mmCIF file of C-alpha atoms in Angstrom:
data_model
loop_
_atom_site.group_PDB
_atom_site.id
_atom_site.type_symbol
_atom_site.label_atom_id
_atom_site.label_comp_id
_atom_site.label_asym_id
_atom_site.label_seq_id
_atom_site.Cartn_x
_atom_site.Cartn_y
_atom_site.Cartn_z
ATOM 1 C CA UNK A 13 -37.073 59.658 25.618
ATOM 2 C CA UNK A 14 -35.951 60.235 22.076
ATOM 3 C CA UNK A 15 -36.514 58.244 18.948
ATOM 4 C CA UNK A 16 -33.709 57.082 16.673
ATOM 5 C CA UNK A 17 -35.888 57.505 13.580
ATOM 6 C CA UNK A 18 -35.070 61.008 12.435
ATOM 7 C CA UNK A 19 -35.491 60.708 8.675
ATOM 8 C CA UNK A 20 -39.171 60.254 7.815
ATOM 9 C CA UNK A 21 -38.328 60.138 4.105
ATOM 10 C CA UNK A 22 -36.425 56.856 4.444
ATOM 11 C CA UNK A 23 -37.739 53.440 5.400
ATOM 12 C CA UNK A 24 -36.035 52.370 8.612
ATOM 13 C CA UNK A 25 -35.174 48.677 8.850
ATOM 14 C CA UNK A 26 -34.319 47.623 12.402
ATOM 15 C CA UNK A 27 -32.542 44.321 13.003
ATOM 16 C CA UNK A 28 -32.581 43.110 16.604
ATOM 17 C CA UNK A 29 -29.670 40.730 17.084
ATOM 18 C CA UNK A 30 -26.107 41.036 15.865
ATOM 19 C CA UNK A 31 -25.307 37.340 15.775
ATOM 20 C CA UNK A 32 -24.809 35.121 12.742
ATOM 21 C CA UNK A 33 -28.396 35.542 11.465
ATOM 22 C CA UNK A 34 -28.609 39.289 12.025
ATOM 23 C CA UNK A 35 -25.221 39.921 10.412
ATOM 24 C CA UNK A 36 -26.056 37.646 7.463
ATOM 25 C CA UNK A 37 -29.125 39.783 6.778
ATOM 26 C CA UNK A 38 -27.112 42.973 7.279
ATOM 27 C CA UNK A 39 -24.518 41.745 4.764
ATOM 28 C CA UNK A 40 -27.238 40.891 2.233
ATOM 29 C CA UNK A 41 -28.805 44.321 2.688
ATOM 30 C CA UNK A 42 -25.416 46.012 2.295
ATOM 31 C CA UNK A 43 -25.373 45.180 -1.421
ATOM 32 C CA UNK A 44 -29.103 45.430 -2.166
ATOM 33 C CA UNK A 45 -30.326 48.438 -0.213
ATOM 34 C CA UNK A 46 -31.115 51.791 -1.786
ATOM 35 C CA UNK A 47 -29.377 54.231 0.594
ATOM 36 C CA UNK A 48 -31.535 57.091 -0.663
ATOM 37 C CA UNK A 49 -34.711 55.288 0.407
ATOM 38 C CA UNK A 50 -33.698 52.995 3.276
ATOM 39 C CA UNK A 51 -31.552 53.030 6.388
ATOM 40 C CA UNK A 52 -30.651 50.181 8.734
ATOM 41 C CA UNK A 53 -30.345 50.095 12.520
ATOM 42 C CA UNK A 54 -28.738 47.114 14.261
ATOM 43 C CA UNK A 55 -29.626 46.627 17.946
ATOM 44 C CA UNK A 56 -27.753 44.115 20.084
ATOM 45 C CA UNK A 57 -27.455 43.513 23.817
ATOM 46 C CA UNK A 58 -23.689 43.069 23.556
ATOM 47 C CA UNK A 59 -21.323 45.855 22.535
ATOM 48 C CA UNK A 60 -19.425 43.411 20.340
ATOM 49 C CA UNK A 61 -20.245 40.555 18.009
ATOM 50 C CA UNK A 62 -19.474 37.213 19.639
ATOM 51 C CA UNK A 63 -18.724 34.302 17.344
ATOM 52 C CA UNK A 64 -20.414 31.827 19.679
ATOM 53 C CA UNK A 65 -19.273 28.682 17.879
ATOM 54 C CA UNK A 66 -15.600 29.490 18.425
ATOM 55 C CA UNK A 67 -16.341 30.657 21.963
ATOM 56 C CA UNK A 68 -16.421 27.006 23.068
ATOM 57 C CA UNK A 69 -12.651 26.945 22.627
ATOM 58 C CA UNK A 70 -12.267 30.585 23.649
ATOM 59 C CA UNK A 71 -13.405 29.953 27.238
ATOM 60 C CA UNK A 72 -11.118 26.935 27.631
ATOM 61 C CA UNK A 73 -7.819 28.089 26.138
ATOM 62 C CA UNK A 74 -5.915 31.072 24.787
ATOM 63 C CA UNK A 75 -4.711 29.023 21.792
ATOM 64 C CA UNK A 76 -4.859 30.709 18.382
ATOM 65 C CA UNK A 77 -5.513 34.184 19.848
ATOM 66 C CA UNK A 78 -9.274 33.674 19.600
ATOM 67 C CA UNK A 79 -9.982 36.668 21.819
ATOM 68 C CA UNK A 80 -9.169 38.903 18.849
ATOM 69 C CA UNK A 81 -10.781 36.614 16.272
ATOM 70 C CA UNK A 82 -14.070 35.734 17.971
ATOM 71 C CA UNK A 83 -14.913 39.050 19.656
ATOM 72 C CA UNK A 84 -15.440 41.825 17.090
ATOM 73 C CA UNK A 85 -16.594 45.362 17.794
ATOM 74 C CA UNK A 86 -19.452 46.598 15.653
ATOM 75 C CA UNK A 87 -18.068 49.361 13.481
ATOM 76 C CA UNK A 88 -17.375 50.495 9.944
ATOM 77 C CA UNK A 89 -16.801 46.906 8.804
ATOM 78 C CA UNK A 90 -20.330 46.069 10.023
ATOM 79 C CA UNK A 91 -21.948 48.719 7.821
ATOM 80 C CA UNK A 92 -20.166 48.369 4.484
ATOM 81 C CA UNK A 93 -20.945 48.742 0.797
ATOM 82 C CA UNK A 94 -24.219 50.665 0.395
ATOM 83 C CA UNK A 95 -24.692 50.770 4.177
ATOM 84 C CA UNK A 96 -21.494 52.774 4.663
ATOM 85 C CA UNK A 97 -22.617 55.915 6.452
ATOM 86 C CA UNK A 98 -26.208 54.691 6.239
ATOM 87 C CA UNK A 99 -26.345 52.289 9.173
ATOM 88 C CA UNK A 100 -26.398 52.661 12.931
ATOM 89 C CA UNK A 101 -25.467 50.308 15.757
ATOM 90 C CA UNK A 102 -27.243 50.642 19.104
ATOM 91 C CA UNK A 103 -25.966 48.759 22.155
ATOM 92 C CA UNK A 104 -29.051 47.891 24.170
ATOM 93 C CA UNK A 105 -31.654 45.288 25.052
ATOM 94 C CA UNK A 106 -35.236 45.464 23.875
ATOM 95 C CA UNK A 107 -37.703 45.676 26.758
ATOM 96 C CA UNK A 108 -40.853 45.960 24.659
ATOM 97 C CA UNK A 109 -42.197 46.372 21.153
ATOM 98 C CA UNK A 110 -45.005 48.773 20.276
ATOM 99 C CA UNK A 111 -46.615 47.845 16.994
ATOM 100 C CA UNK A 112 -48.013 50.587 14.787
ATOM 101 C CA UNK A 113 -51.597 50.722 13.576
ATOM 102 C CA UNK A 114 -52.477 48.456 10.648
ATOM 103 C CA UNK A 115 -48.938 47.092 10.476
ATOM 104 C CA UNK A 116 -47.370 50.495 9.858
ATOM 105 C CA UNK A 117 -44.101 50.181 11.714
ATOM 106 C CA UNK A 118 -43.756 50.764 15.413
ATOM 107 C CA UNK A 119 -41.244 51.397 18.160
ATOM 108 C CA UNK A 120 -38.815 49.447 20.290
ATOM 109 C CA UNK A 121 -38.365 50.471 23.904
ATOM 110 C CA UNK A 122 -34.818 49.691 25.042
ATOM 111 C CA UNK A 123 -33.621 48.923 28.558
ATOM 112 C CA UNK A 124 -32.151 52.426 28.883
ATOM 113 C CA UNK A 125 -35.496 54.041 27.955
ATOM 114 C CA UNK A 126 -34.403 54.902 24.432
ATOM 115 C CA UNK A 127 -37.080 54.584 21.745
ATOM 116 C CA UNK A 128 -36.133 53.217 18.329
ATOM 117 C CA UNK A 129 -38.762 53.726 15.625
ATOM 118 C CA UNK A 130 -38.978 51.254 12.751
ATOM 119 C CA UNK A 131 -40.854 50.680 9.529
ATOM 120 C CA UNK A 132 -39.619 47.099 9.168
ATOM 121 C CA UNK A 133 -38.592 45.004 12.183
ATOM 122 C CA UNK A 134 -36.465 41.857 11.968
ATOM 123 C CA UNK A 135 -36.001 39.741 15.092
ATOM 124 C CA UNK A 136 -32.783 37.724 14.874
ATOM 125 C CA UNK A 137 -32.088 37.345 18.575
ATOM 126 C CA UNK A 138 -30.487 33.907 18.360
ATOM 127 C CA UNK A 139 -29.678 31.910 21.461
ATOM 128 C CA UNK A 140 -28.677 32.748 24.984
ATOM 129 C CA UNK A 141 -26.425 30.073 26.396
ATOM 130 C CA UNK A 142 -25.703 29.388 30.062
ATOM 131 C CA UNK A 143 -22.333 29.641 31.713
ATOM 132 C CA UNK A 144 -19.565 29.291 30.652
ATOM 133 C CA UNK A 145 -20.918 30.799 27.420
ATOM 134 C CA UNK A 146 -23.270 33.253 29.121
ATOM 135 C CA UNK A 147 -21.235 36.314 28.194
ATOM 136 C CA UNK A 148 -21.920 39.669 29.862
ATOM 137 C CA UNK A 149 -23.604 42.412 27.860
ATOM 138 C CA UNK A 150 -22.270 45.614 29.423
ATOM 139 C CA UNK A 151 -18.786 46.040 27.893
ATOM 140 C CA UNK A 152 -15.981 44.371 25.985
ATOM 141 C CA UNK A 153 -13.800 44.467 29.103
ATOM 142 C CA UNK A 154 -16.514 42.588 31.039
ATOM 143 C CA UNK A 155 -16.588 39.977 28.262
ATOM 144 C CA UNK A 156 -12.795 39.627 28.392
ATOM 145 C CA UNK A 157 -12.869 39.303 32.204
ATOM 146 C CA UNK A 158 -15.539 36.606 31.891
ATOM 147 C CA UNK A 159 -13.403 34.692 29.379
ATOM 148 C CA UNK A 160 -10.286 34.923 31.552
ATOM 149 C CA UNK A 161 -12.219 33.748 34.628
ATOM 150 C CA UNK A 162 -13.620 30.728 32.757
ATOM 151 C CA UNK A 163 -10.143 29.837 31.451
ATOM 152 C CA UNK A 164 -8.786 29.982 35.002
ATOM 153 C CA UNK A 165 -11.594 27.723 36.230
ATOM 154 C CA UNK A 166 -10.947 25.170 33.494
ATOM 155 C CA UNK A 167 -7.176 25.212 34.010
ATOM 156 C CA UNK A 168 -7.531 24.654 37.785
ATOM 157 C CA UNK A 169 -10.209 21.965 37.517
ATOM 158 C CA UNK A 170 -9.230 18.492 38.656
ATOM 159 C CA UNK A 171 -12.583 16.987 37.808
ATOM 160 C CA UNK A 172 -15.205 18.049 35.300
ATOM 161 C CA UNK A 173 -18.861 17.053 35.434
ATOM 162 C CA UNK A 174 -20.599 17.206 32.065
ATOM 163 C CA UNK A 175 -24.360 17.027 32.090
ATOM 164 C CA UNK A 176 -25.737 16.076 28.695
ATOM 165 C CA UNK A 177 -24.001 14.935 25.556
ATOM 166 C CA UNK A 178 -25.175 17.660 23.228
ATOM 167 C CA UNK A 179 -23.017 19.728 20.943
ATOM 168 C CA UNK A 180 -22.068 22.260 23.642
ATOM 169 C CA UNK A 181 -21.109 19.717 26.271
ATOM 170 C CA UNK A 182 -19.129 17.609 23.831
ATOM 171 C CA UNK A 183 -17.474 20.683 22.346
ATOM 172 C CA UNK A 184 -16.328 21.949 25.738
ATOM 173 C CA UNK A 185 -15.167 18.434 26.629
ATOM 174 C CA UNK A 186 -13.106 18.093 23.443
ATOM 175 C CA UNK A 187 -11.433 21.473 23.836
ATOM 176 C CA UNK A 188 -10.734 20.865 27.513
ATOM 177 C CA UNK A 189 -9.308 17.434 26.684
ATOM 178 C CA UNK A 190 -7.169 18.821 23.851
ATOM 179 C CA UNK A 191 -5.756 21.831 25.664
ATOM 180 C CA UNK A 192 -5.846 21.191 29.396
ATOM 181 C CA UNK A 193 -6.297 17.504 30.173
ATOM 182 C CA UNK A 194 -3.824 15.845 32.547
ATOM 183 C CA UNK A 195 -3.531 12.102 33.284
ATOM 184 C CA UNK A 196 -4.949 12.509 36.806
ATOM 185 C CA UNK A 197 -8.038 14.461 35.676
ATOM 186 C CA UNK A 198 -11.421 12.790 35.761
ATOM 187 C CA UNK A 199 -14.385 13.589 33.579
ATOM 188 C CA UNK A 200 -17.838 12.485 34.666
#
């Protein structure tokens, strides 16, 4: 097992979670970091950033080409400004955290056995939603297949059973009603 912390002269900031919160912090760091003293590592279970709010519509319809707007690969645009060339993305899930002595950093153990050393750890893991928004984590193609399968299910559905009237259920209902509803469909 190898460690991703190779530069002992720099403080390594590791952000676990590439969702809205993790990327907001990454963007703030991109203008405030001192690249001579600090480096940033972003760890996320998915290989791409998923804009989960727009994914409600994404799984129901292909309207507005959301596949290309809501699913973004992590890349140069992720590490911009002062982070350009000074940031790393790691696709993986954290299995455990080893804390250092007296609060002096530690290590993450990823699902593939990789060790990621940190001086500062930020946990911004966000939410994990159930199907149809429970997107796979192994590849972009698996995510796209998941989206296409959910769209096919919604388009073939004659009846829809919604359990709960929270924001997710109502959001799915509204998008289904707007894009796919037919007069003979029933919603329970």
